[in-house]
Coordinates of C-alpha atoms and ligand atoms in Angstrom, one line a residue:
M6 CA 80.1 -34.2 12.3
S7 CA 78.7 -35.5 15.6
E8 CA 76.1 -38.3 15.6
R9 CA 73.3 -36.2 17.0
P10 CA 72.8 -33.0 15.1
Y11 CA 73.4 -29.8 17.1
T12 CA 70.3 -28.3 18.4
A13 CA 69.7 -25.2 20.5
H14 CA 66.3 -26.3 21.6
V15 CA 66.1 -27.1 25.3
D16 CA 62.4 -27.9 24.8
S17 CA 62.6 -30.7 22.1
F18 CA 58.8 -30.6 21.4
A19 CA 59.2 -29.9 17.7
R20 CA 62.1 -32.3 17.1
D21 CA 60.2 -35.1 18.8
R22 CA 57.2 -34.6 16.6
L23 CA 58.8 -34.5 13.2
P24 CA 57.4 -37.1 10.8
P25 CA 59.4 -40.4 10.9
P26 CA 62.3 -40.3 8.4
G27 CA 60.5 -42.6 5.9
Q28 CA 57.6 -40.2 5.7
Q29 CA 59.6 -37.1 5.1
P30 CA 60.0 -35.6 1.6
E31 CA 63.3 -35.7 -0.2
F32 CA 65.1 -32.3 0.1
L33 CA 67.2 -30.9 -2.7
F34 CA 70.1 -28.4 -2.1
E35 CA 71.6 -28.3 -5.6
L36 CA 71.9 -24.6 -6.0
P37 CA 75.1 -23.1 -4.5
E38 CA 73.1 -20.6 -2.5
L39 CA 71.4 -23.4 -0.7
R40 CA 74.5 -24.5 1.2
F41 CA 73.9 -23.5 4.8
P42 CA 76.4 -23.1 7.6
E43 CA 76.4 -25.4 10.6
R44 CA 74.6 -22.9 12.7
L45 CA 71.9 -20.6 11.5
N46 CA 69.4 -18.3 13.0
C47 CA 67.2 -16.7 10.3
A48 CA 66.6 -13.6 12.3
T49 CA 70.4 -13.0 12.4
E50 CA 70.6 -13.4 8.7
L51 CA 67.6 -11.2 7.8
L52 CA 67.9 -8.5 10.4
D53 CA 71.1 -8.3 12.5
R54 CA 73.5 -8.9 9.5
R55 CA 72.1 -5.9 7.7
V56 CA 72.5 -3.6 10.7
A57 CA 76.0 -5.0 11.3
S58 CA 77.0 -4.3 7.7
G59 CA 76.2 -0.6 8.1
E60 CA 72.8 -0.6 6.5
G61 CA 70.9 -0.1 9.8
D62 CA 69.5 3.3 8.6
R63 CA 67.8 1.8 5.6
P64 CA 63.9 2.0 5.8
C65 CA 62.4 -1.4 6.7
L66 CA 58.8 -1.1 7.9
R67 CA 56.4 1.7 6.9
T68 CA 52.7 2.4 7.5
P69 CA 50.3 4.7 5.7
G70 CA 50.1 6.5 9.1
G71 CA 53.6 7.8 8.4
L72 CA 55.6 5.4 10.6
C73 CA 58.9 4.4 9.2
W74 CA 61.2 2.0 11.2
S75 CA 64.7 1.5 9.9
Y76 CA 66.4 -1.9 10.1
A77 CA 68.1 -0.7 13.3
D78 CA 64.7 0.5 14.8
L79 CA 63.2 -2.9 14.1
Q80 CA 66.2 -4.7 15.6
Q81 CA 66.0 -2.6 18.8
R82 CA 62.3 -3.4 19.3
A83 CA 62.8 -7.1 18.5
D84 CA 65.8 -7.3 20.9
R85 CA 63.8 -5.7 23.8
I86 CA 60.9 -8.0 23.2
A87 CA 63.3 -11.0 23.1
H88 CA 64.5 -10.0 26.6
V89 CA 60.9 -9.7 27.8
L90 CA 60.2 -13.2 26.5
V91 CA 63.2 -14.7 28.2
A92 CA 63.6 -12.7 31.4
E93 CA 59.9 -12.0 32.2
M94 CA 57.9 -14.7 30.5
G95 CA 60.3 -17.5 31.1
L96 CA 60.7 -18.6 27.4
V97 CA 63.3 -21.4 26.7
P98 CA 64.5 -22.3 23.2
G99 CA 62.0 -24.6 21.5
N100 CA 58.9 -23.2 23.3
R101 CA 56.0 -22.2 21.0
V102 CA 54.8 -18.6 21.0
L103 CA 51.4 -17.7 19.6
L104 CA 51.4 -14.4 17.7
R105 CA 48.1 -12.7 17.0
G106 CA 47.6 -9.4 15.3
P107 CA 46.9 -7.7 12.0
N108 CA 50.0 -6.8 9.9
T109 CA 51.6 -4.1 12.0
P110 CA 55.2 -3.1 12.8
M111 CA 54.8 -4.5 16.4
M112 CA 53.6 -7.8 15.0
V113 CA 56.8 -8.1 12.9
A114 CA 59.0 -7.1 15.8
S115 CA 57.3 -9.8 17.9
W116 CA 57.9 -12.4 15.2
F117 CA 61.6 -11.5 15.1
A118 CA 61.8 -11.5 18.9
V119 CA 60.5 -15.1 19.1
I120 CA 63.0 -16.3 16.4
K121 CA 65.9 -14.4 18.1
A122 CA 65.1 -16.1 21.4
G123 CA 65.1 -19.6 19.8
G124 CA 61.4 -19.9 20.1
I125 CA 59.0 -21.2 17.5
A126 CA 56.6 -18.6 16.1
V127 CA 53.0 -19.7 15.6
A128 CA 51.3 -16.8 13.9
T129 CA 47.5 -17.0 13.7
M130 CA 44.9 -15.4 11.4
P131 CA 43.4 -12.3 12.9
L132 CA 39.9 -13.6 12.2
L133 CA 40.2 -16.8 14.2
R134 CA 37.8 -17.2 17.2
A135 CA 38.6 -18.6 20.6
R136 CA 37.6 -22.1 19.5
E137 CA 40.0 -22.2 16.6
L138 CA 42.8 -20.6 18.6
G139 CA 42.2 -23.3 21.2
Q140 CA 42.7 -26.1 18.6
I141 CA 46.1 -24.5 17.7
I142 CA 47.1 -23.9 21.3
E143 CA 46.4 -27.6 22.1
K144 CA 48.0 -29.0 19.0
A145 CA 51.2 -27.0 19.3
E146 CA 51.2 -27.0 23.1
I147 CA 51.6 -23.3 23.2
S148 CA 52.8 -21.7 26.4
H149 CA 53.4 -18.1 25.5
A150 CA 51.5 -15.5 23.4
L151 CA 52.0 -12.0 22.2
C152 CA 48.8 -10.4 21.0
D153 CA 47.6 -7.1 19.5
R154 CA 45.4 -5.3 22.1
N155 CA 42.6 -5.0 19.6
L156 CA 42.3 -8.7 19.3
A157 CA 42.7 -9.5 23.0
E158 CA 39.1 -10.8 23.6
E159 CA 39.1 -14.1 21.7
L160 CA 42.6 -14.9 22.9
S161 CA 41.6 -14.3 26.5
L162 CA 38.6 -16.7 26.0
A163 CA 40.9 -19.3 24.6
R164 CA 43.3 -18.8 27.5
D165 CA 40.6 -19.5 30.0
A166 CA 40.0 -22.8 28.4
H167 CA 43.7 -23.7 28.0
P168 CA 45.7 -23.0 31.1
G169 CA 48.8 -24.4 29.4
L170 CA 49.0 -21.0 27.8
R171 CA 50.8 -19.5 30.8
E172 CA 52.2 -16.1 29.6
V173 CA 50.4 -13.5 27.5
R174 CA 51.4 -9.9 26.8
F175 CA 49.5 -7.4 24.7
F176 CA 50.9 -4.9 22.3
G177 CA 49.8 -1.9 20.2
T178 CA 50.4 -1.1 16.6
G179 CA 53.8 0.7 17.0
E180 CA 52.3 3.9 15.6
A181 CA 53.2 7.1 17.4
D182 CA 49.6 7.9 18.3
D183 CA 49.0 4.4 19.7
P184 CA 48.3 4.5 23.4
G185 CA 51.1 2.8 25.3
H186 CA 53.7 2.8 22.5
D187 CA 56.1 4.7 24.8
G188 CA 55.6 2.3 27.7
S189 CA 53.1 4.6 29.5
G190 CA 50.3 2.1 29.1
G191 CA 51.2 0.2 32.3
D192 CA 49.2 -3.0 32.8
F193 CA 50.5 -6.1 31.1
G194 CA 51.6 -4.0 28.2
L195 CA 54.5 -5.3 26.1
E196 CA 55.7 -1.8 25.5
A197 CA 56.0 -1.1 29.2
A198 CA 58.0 -4.3 29.7
M199 CA 60.2 -3.4 26.8
Q200 CA 61.4 -0.3 28.5
R201 CA 62.9 -2.4 31.3
H202 CA 65.3 -4.1 29.0
P203 CA 68.3 -3.2 26.8
A204 CA 68.0 -2.8 23.1
A205 CA 70.6 -5.5 22.4
F206 CA 70.1 -9.2 22.6
D207 CA 72.4 -12.1 21.7
N208 CA 70.4 -14.3 19.4
V209 CA 70.2 -18.0 20.3
D210 CA 72.6 -19.9 18.2
T211 CA 70.2 -22.3 16.6
A212 CA 70.9 -25.2 14.2
P213 CA 69.8 -24.9 10.6
D214 CA 67.3 -27.7 11.3
D215 CA 65.8 -26.3 14.4
T216 CA 62.1 -25.5 13.8
C217 CA 61.4 -21.8 13.9
I218 CA 57.9 -21.6 12.7
I219 CA 54.8 -23.7 12.8
A220 CA 52.3 -22.5 10.1
F221 CA 48.8 -23.8 10.3
T222 CA 47.2 -24.6 7.0
S223 CA 44.3 -22.5 5.8
G224 CA 42.7 -25.8 4.8
T225 CA 39.1 -25.5 3.9
T226 CA 38.0 -28.7 5.7
G227 CA 38.9 -30.8 8.7
R228 CA 41.2 -30.3 11.7
P229 CA 44.0 -27.7 11.2
K230 CA 47.4 -29.1 10.3
G231 CA 50.6 -27.5 11.6
T232 CA 53.5 -27.4 9.2
M233 CA 57.0 -27.2 10.7
H234 CA 59.7 -25.1 9.0
F235 CA 63.3 -24.8 10.0
H236 CA 65.6 -21.7 10.1
R237 CA 67.2 -23.2 6.9
D238 CA 63.8 -23.4 5.2
V239 CA 63.2 -19.7 5.7
M240 CA 66.5 -18.8 4.1
A241 CA 65.9 -21.3 1.3
A242 CA 62.6 -19.7 0.5
C243 CA 64.4 -16.3 0.3
A244 CA 67.1 -17.8 -2.0
C245 CA 64.8 -19.4 -4.6
W246 CA 61.6 -17.6 -5.9
P247 CA 62.4 -14.0 -4.9
R248 CA 65.9 -14.1 -6.3
H249 CA 65.2 -16.0 -9.5
V250 CA 61.7 -15.0 -10.4
L251 CA 60.5 -11.8 -8.5
K252 CA 63.9 -10.1 -9.0
A253 CA 63.0 -7.0 -6.9
A254 CA 65.7 -4.7 -5.6
A255 CA 66.8 -2.9 -2.4
D256 CA 64.9 0.3 -3.3
D257 CA 61.6 -1.5 -3.9
V258 CA 58.7 -0.8 -1.6
F259 CA 56.5 -3.9 -0.9
I260 CA 52.9 -3.9 -0.1
G261 CA 50.0 -6.4 0.0
S262 CA 47.0 -8.0 1.6
P263 CA 48.0 -11.5 3.0
P264 CA 48.3 -11.7 6.7
I265 CA 51.7 -12.6 8.2
A266 CA 50.1 -15.8 9.6
F267 CA 49.7 -16.9 6.0
T268 CA 53.1 -17.9 4.7
F269 CA 52.3 -16.1 1.4
G270 CA 52.2 -12.9 3.5
L271 CA 55.1 -13.8 5.8
G272 CA 57.3 -14.3 2.7
G273 CA 56.0 -11.6 0.5
L274 CA 55.7 -8.8 3.1
V275 CA 58.5 -9.6 5.6
L276 CA 61.1 -12.2 4.7
F277 CA 61.6 -11.4 1.0
P278 CA 61.8 -7.6 1.2
M279 CA 64.2 -7.9 4.2
S280 CA 66.3 -10.5 2.4
M281 CA 67.1 -7.8 -0.2
G282 CA 67.3 -4.8 2.0
A283 CA 64.0 -3.4 0.7
S284 CA 61.1 -1.9 2.8
T285 CA 57.5 -3.0 3.2
V286 CA 54.3 -1.1 3.9
L287 CA 52.1 -2.8 6.5
L288 CA 48.4 -2.4 6.3
P289 CA 46.3 -3.7 9.2
K290 CA 43.3 -3.9 6.9
A291 CA 44.1 -4.4 3.2
G292 CA 40.9 -4.7 1.1
P293 CA 40.9 -3.2 -2.4
N294 CA 40.1 0.3 -1.2
E295 CA 42.9 0.4 1.4
L296 CA 45.4 -1.0 -1.2
L297 CA 44.3 1.5 -3.9
D298 CA 44.8 4.4 -1.4
A299 CA 48.1 3.2 0.1
I300 CA 49.9 2.2 -3.1
P301 CA 50.2 5.8 -4.5
A302 CA 50.4 7.4 -1.0
C303 CA 53.4 5.2 0.0
G304 CA 55.0 4.9 -3.5
A305 CA 54.6 1.1 -3.3
T306 CA 56.3 -0.8 -6.2
V307 CA 55.7 -4.5 -5.5
L308 CA 52.2 -5.8 -4.7
F309 CA 51.2 -9.2 -3.3
T310 CA 47.5 -10.1 -3.3
A311 CA 45.0 -12.7 -4.5
P312 CA 43.2 -13.0 -7.8
T313 CA 39.9 -11.8 -6.5
S314 CA 41.5 -8.6 -5.2
Y315 CA 43.1 -7.9 -8.6
R316 CA 39.8 -8.3 -10.2
A317 CA 38.1 -6.0 -7.7
M318 CA 40.7 -3.3 -8.1
A319 CA 41.4 -3.3 -11.8
A320 CA 39.1 -0.6 -13.1
E321 CA 39.9 1.8 -10.3
A322 CA 43.6 1.0 -10.4
G323 CA 43.5 2.1 -14.1
A324 CA 41.5 5.3 -13.3
R325 CA 44.0 6.3 -10.6
R326 CA 47.0 5.4 -12.9
I327 CA 48.8 3.4 -10.1
G328 CA 50.9 1.4 -12.5
A329 CA 54.4 2.4 -13.6
P330 CA 53.4 2.2 -17.3
A331 CA 50.8 5.0 -16.6
G332 CA 53.2 7.1 -14.5
G333 CA 52.4 5.5 -11.1
S334 CA 54.8 3.7 -8.7
L335 CA 53.6 0.1 -9.0
R336 CA 55.9 -2.1 -11.1
K337 CA 55.5 -5.7 -10.0
C338 CA 52.3 -7.6 -9.1
V339 CA 52.2 -11.1 -7.6
S340 CA 49.2 -13.3 -7.4
A341 CA 48.9 -16.5 -5.4
G342 CA 46.6 -18.5 -3.2
E343 CA 44.3 -19.5 -6.0
A344 CA 44.5 -20.0 -9.8
L345 CA 44.7 -16.7 -11.6
P346 CA 41.9 -16.6 -14.3
A347 CA 43.2 -15.6 -17.7
A348 CA 40.4 -13.0 -17.7
T349 CA 41.7 -11.4 -14.5
R350 CA 45.3 -11.3 -15.9
A351 CA 44.0 -9.6 -19.1
L352 CA 41.8 -7.1 -17.1
W353 CA 44.7 -6.0 -14.9
K354 CA 47.0 -5.6 -17.8
E355 CA 44.4 -3.6 -19.7
H356 CA 43.9 -1.2 -16.8
T357 CA 47.4 -0.9 -15.4
G358 CA 49.8 -2.1 -18.1
I359 CA 51.3 -4.6 -15.7
E360 CA 51.7 -8.4 -16.4
I361 CA 50.9 -10.2 -13.2
I362 CA 53.4 -12.7 -11.8
D363 CA 51.5 -15.8 -10.9
G364 CA 52.9 -18.5 -8.6
I365 CA 51.6 -21.5 -6.8
G366 CA 52.8 -22.0 -3.3
A367 CA 51.6 -24.0 -0.3
T368 CA 51.9 -23.7 3.5
E369 CA 53.5 -27.1 3.4
M370 CA 56.2 -25.9 1.0
L371 CA 56.5 -22.5 2.8
H372 CA 56.2 -20.5 -0.4
I373 CA 56.1 -20.5 -4.3
F374 CA 57.6 -23.4 -6.3
V375 CA 56.0 -23.0 -9.8
S376 CA 55.9 -19.5 -11.3
H377 CA 57.1 -17.2 -14.0
D378 CA 58.4 -13.6 -14.4
E379 CA 56.7 -10.8 -16.3
A380 CA 58.5 -11.6 -19.5
H381 CA 57.5 -15.3 -19.5
A382 CA 53.8 -15.1 -18.5
R383 CA 51.5 -17.5 -20.4
P384 CA 47.8 -16.8 -19.9
G385 CA 46.2 -19.8 -18.3
A386 CA 49.5 -21.3 -17.0
T387 CA 50.9 -20.9 -13.6
G388 CA 54.5 -21.0 -14.9
T389 CA 57.6 -23.2 -14.9
V390 CA 59.4 -24.8 -12.0
V391 CA 61.2 -22.3 -9.8
P392 CA 65.1 -22.8 -9.6
G393 CA 65.9 -25.0 -6.7
Y394 CA 62.7 -27.1 -7.1
R395 CA 61.6 -30.0 -9.3
A396 CA 58.0 -30.6 -10.3
C397 CA 56.3 -33.4 -12.0
V398 CA 52.7 -34.4 -13.0
M399 CA 52.0 -38.0 -11.9
D400 CA 49.4 -40.6 -12.5
D401 CA 47.6 -42.3 -9.6
D402 CA 50.5 -44.8 -9.2
G403 CA 53.1 -42.1 -8.9
R404 CA 54.5 -42.4 -12.4
P405 CA 55.1 -39.2 -14.5
V406 CA 52.5 -38.7 -17.2
P407 CA 53.4 -37.5 -20.7
A408 CA 53.0 -33.8 -21.6
G409 CA 49.4 -32.7 -22.1
V410 CA 48.0 -35.3 -19.7
V411 CA 46.2 -34.3 -16.5
G412 CA 47.6 -35.8 -13.3
R413 CA 48.6 -34.9 -9.8
L414 CA 51.2 -32.2 -9.1
A415 CA 54.2 -33.4 -7.2
V416 CA 57.2 -31.2 -6.1
K417 CA 60.4 -31.4 -4.2
G418 CA 63.0 -28.9 -3.3
P419 CA 64.9 -27.3 -0.4
T420 CA 61.6 -26.9 1.5
G421 CA 58.9 -29.6 2.0
C422 CA 56.1 -30.9 4.1
R423 CA 56.6 -31.8 7.8
Y424 CA 53.2 -32.0 9.6
L425 CA 53.4 -31.7 13.3
S426 CA 52.5 -35.3 14.5
D427 CA 49.8 -35.9 11.9
E428 CA 48.5 -39.0 10.2
R429 CA 47.9 -37.0 7.1
Q430 CA 51.7 -36.7 6.4
K431 CA 51.3 -40.0 4.4
N432 CA 48.7 -38.3 2.1
Y433 CA 50.9 -35.3 1.3
V434 CA 54.3 -37.0 1.0
K435 CA 54.8 -40.2 -1.1
D436 CA 58.1 -41.6 -2.4
G437 CA 59.8 -38.4 -1.3
W438 CA 57.5 -36.2 -3.4
N439 CA 55.2 -33.6 -1.9
Y440 CA 51.7 -33.9 -3.4
T441 CA 49.9 -30.6 -3.2
G442 CA 46.4 -32.0 -4.0
D443 CA 46.2 -30.1 -7.3
A444 CA 45.4 -31.5 -10.8
Y445 CA 47.8 -30.1 -13.4
L446 CA 49.1 -30.7 -16.8
V447 CA 52.5 -29.7 -18.2
D448 CA 52.8 -28.6 -21.8
D449 CA 55.7 -29.2 -24.2
D450 CA 57.5 -26.1 -23.0
G451 CA 57.5 -27.1 -19.3
Y452 CA 54.6 -24.7 -18.4
F453 CA 52.3 -26.1 -15.7
H454 CA 48.6 -25.5 -16.3
Y455 CA 46.3 -25.6 -13.3
Q456 CA 43.2 -27.7 -13.7
A457 CA 41.5 -27.9 -10.3
R458 CA 42.0 -29.2 -6.8
T459 CA 42.0 -32.9 -7.3
D460 CA 38.6 -33.0 -5.4
D461 CA 37.2 -30.2 -7.6
M462 CA 37.3 -32.3 -10.8
I463 CA 33.7 -32.8 -12.0
V464 CA 32.8 -36.0 -13.8
S465 CA 29.7 -35.5 -15.9
A466 CA 28.5 -38.2 -18.3
G467 CA 32.0 -39.6 -18.4
Y468 CA 33.7 -36.2 -19.2
N469 CA 36.3 -34.8 -16.8
I470 CA 35.5 -31.1 -16.2
A471 CA 37.7 -28.9 -14.1
A472 CA 35.6 -26.4 -12.1
P473 CA 38.0 -23.5 -12.5
E474 CA 38.0 -23.8 -16.3
V475 CA 34.2 -23.2 -16.4
E476 CA 34.7 -20.3 -13.9
D477 CA 37.3 -18.8 -16.1
A478 CA 34.9 -18.9 -19.1
L479 CA 32.1 -17.3 -17.0
M480 CA 34.5 -14.6 -15.8
L481 CA 35.0 -13.4 -19.4
H482 CA 31.3 -12.3 -19.4
P483 CA 30.8 -8.7 -18.3
A484 CA 27.7 -9.6 -16.3
V485 CA 29.8 -11.8 -14.0
A486 CA 31.4 -10.2 -11.0
D487 CA 32.4 -13.4 -9.3
C488 CA 31.5 -17.1 -9.7
A489 CA 32.0 -20.6 -8.4
V490 CA 31.4 -23.9 -10.1
I491 CA 30.7 -27.3 -8.5
G492 CA 29.6 -30.8 -9.5
E493 CA 26.0 -31.4 -8.4
P494 CA 24.8 -35.0 -8.0
D495 CA 22.6 -36.0 -11.0
E496 CA 20.9 -39.4 -11.6
A497 CA 21.4 -39.4 -15.4
R498 CA 24.9 -38.0 -15.6
G499 CA 26.5 -38.8 -12.3
Q500 CA 27.2 -35.1 -11.8
I501 CA 26.2 -31.9 -13.6
V502 CA 28.1 -28.6 -13.8
K503 CA 26.4 -26.1 -11.5
A504 CA 27.5 -22.4 -11.4
F505 CA 26.9 -19.9 -8.6
V506 CA 27.1 -16.4 -10.1
V507 CA 27.4 -13.0 -8.4
P508 CA 26.0 -10.6 -11.0
A509 CA 28.0 -7.4 -11.8
V510 CA 26.5 -4.0 -11.0
G511 CA 23.8 -3.1 -13.6
H512 CA 23.0 -6.7 -14.6
E513 CA 19.9 -8.4 -13.5
A514 CA 19.7 -12.0 -12.2
G515 CA 17.0 -14.0 -14.0
D516 CA 16.2 -16.6 -16.7
A517 CA 17.4 -14.3 -19.5
L518 CA 20.8 -14.0 -17.9
V519 CA 21.0 -17.8 -17.2
A520 CA 20.4 -18.5 -20.9
E521 CA 22.9 -15.9 -22.0
L522 CA 25.6 -17.2 -19.7
Q523 CA 25.0 -20.8 -20.8
D524 CA 25.2 -19.8 -24.4
F525 CA 28.3 -17.8 -23.7
V526 CA 30.2 -20.7 -22.0
R527 CA 29.2 -23.1 -24.9
K528 CA 30.8 -20.7 -27.4
T529 CA 33.9 -20.1 -25.2
I530 CA 34.9 -23.7 -24.2
A531 CA 33.9 -27.2 -25.2
P532 CA 30.1 -27.2 -25.1
Y533 CA 29.8 -30.2 -22.8
K534 CA 31.4 -28.1 -20.0
Y535 CA 28.6 -25.5 -19.9
P536 CA 26.7 -25.1 -16.6
R537 CA 23.4 -26.9 -16.8
A538 CA 22.3 -25.1 -13.6
I539 CA 23.0 -21.5 -12.6
E540 CA 22.1 -20.0 -9.3
F541 CA 22.6 -16.3 -8.4
R542 CA 24.1 -15.2 -5.1
A543 CA 25.0 -11.9 -3.5
S544 CA 28.4 -13.2 -2.5
L545 CA 30.5 -16.5 -2.3
P546 CA 32.0 -18.2 0.7
R547 CA 35.7 -17.7 1.0
T548 CA 38.4 -18.4 3.6
A549 CA 40.4 -15.7 5.5
T550 CA 43.1 -16.2 2.8
G551 CA 40.7 -15.6 0.0
K552 CA 40.2 -19.1 -1.2
L553 CA 36.8 -20.1 -2.6
Q554 CA 35.1 -22.7 -0.4
R555 CA 33.4 -24.9 -3.0
F556 CA 32.7 -27.5 -0.4
R557 CA 30.3 -25.1 1.3
L558 CA 28.4 -24.6 -1.9
R559 CA 28.3 -28.4 -2.4
E560 CA 26.8 -28.8 1.1
G561 CA 24.0 -26.5 -0.1
Ligands
3UK8 C1 46.3 -23.3 -4.3 C2 47.1 -22.1 -6.3 C3 46.6 -22.2 -8.6 C4 46.7 -24.7 -4.6 C5 50.4 -20.1 -0.6 C6 51.8 -18.8 -2.1 O1 48.1 -20.7 -1.1 C7 49.1 -20.9 -0.4 O2 49.1 -21.9 0.5 P1 47.9 -22.7 1.1 O3 48.4 -23.8 1.9 O4 47.2 -23.4 -0.2 C8 47.9 -24.1 -1.2 C9 47.0 -24.5 -2.3 O5 46.4 -23.2 -2.9 N1 47.1 -22.3 -5.0 C10 48.0 -21.5 -4.4 N2 48.5 -20.7 -5.3 C11 48.0 -21.0 -6.5 N3 46.4 -22.7 -7.3 N4 47.4 -21.2 -8.9 C12 48.1 -20.6 -7.9 N5 48.9 -19.5 -8.2 O6 45.6 -25.5 -4.6 C13 47.7 -25.1 -3.5 O7 47.9 -26.5 -3.4 O8 46.9 -21.8 1.7 C14 50.6 -19.5 -1.9 C15 52.8 -18.7 -1.1 C16 52.6 -19.3 0.1 C17 51.4 -20.0 0.3 N6 51.2 -20.6 1.6

């Protein structure tokens, strides 16, 4: 081994901005499948290897519009785009490339092109505005962008304010009826440029520890944080949770709602299906109605979405018999992003016959590290530690607490937090452990039970009350469509429990319902946890990734 690790990055931006060694988490590579070769490009592993081994004809990407790209089709598109990036846009390995678009085949082809060319993919949420894009462009010093034509406007505004973003190309969906898909669009169209280059590209021979993605956190407050992940991290994520917990197969058809810019979506809808030779249905818009239509239409078998989406779909999913137990195609359902209320798990099971696979992941960790399979679900628990990882509940001094005691969740494994030059690295990583900011307890059987975000613990008259536990209790009442619980400052008690409730169709907001819900919570969980104040709302504030923004409710 040479002194300096091999790197293919000509532009050393990412390597120069890694957290100092003392602030990095400890990495574990105990499983045999986590031994990586000296050089590794995750695009080669996930895409080119499958084509080379004779599986190029297998379906890879589908859309409800009828598009179906094989692995070879995707490879050809990605290779042409990689040539455009290098030959026409001047990309050198290590440059950051902003990707902007809904989940479409061209978005995925662009992602692979960046990785093949040794670039660093910075995928962004479709809903971001010029201001937010600008923060990301500045922080990651982004020079290149590939952007869906339908989302051109905000990017063009951001570009005007950030001339460092030198090269931008626009693409369509990849659908046959999309204008310009055949290169006829002219202008600065990516498709037109693709026609000028061969459908074969020699991937840049990157090192396992070259950064290949910077994922910005969907954090609910403050400046965005960029998390850096290596080629090796991408392959590690594929080797752990999907193989040991999800256990899907090559003939599975994946579908779901999270955007590719959210690592929950990147893993669940791109990396994991491809790591097993499966296919995925991409939906540019994936609300409950689009999912309910597309699942039977495309024969989807594995679904990735958030708890609120399961709750919204349950009754209709039952009526349409989309679950395999009722004769439909769907057989595995994954929930992440937020705690899965026991009531939502029960509701989905009642209507579809399917036991949801819950899993906690984080942008910092790339994907899921505590989870369970269908056979080992425990209502109210997120699951046990995923093979390859270690997890622990700690007290405020970083010492493990006994079973049954609430503390801070700490994890380590083959992936971990590396913020792009950010002071907040010290808050997430301590003594080699990654602290996710969640309050958890572990039971005698090693199941981890989510309590709250550490800043969503309510202290009322000396009692610790976890906001999600009160929400779970409220959700069991048929008059509650959605709800959120916060601590409201109170002179006598320090804080009181306050609930915001979205009434279900056919239930009237009013004093009678307030009394009924308070009474219901008192009978369901310890009486001191009941919401002393209840306010009715038509909807609740959520992030683009579906997370409840309790802080916005606290702000009033
Ligand atoms: C919360 C959960 C309880 C928790 C993510 C799967 O959500 C993801 O990443 P983010 O960076 O947020 C991380 C935080 O979200 N959380 C996520 N899943 C659960 N809480 N139960 C769960 N099942 O507070 C965590 O610290 O947006 C999820 C895969 C990749 C991801 N990036």
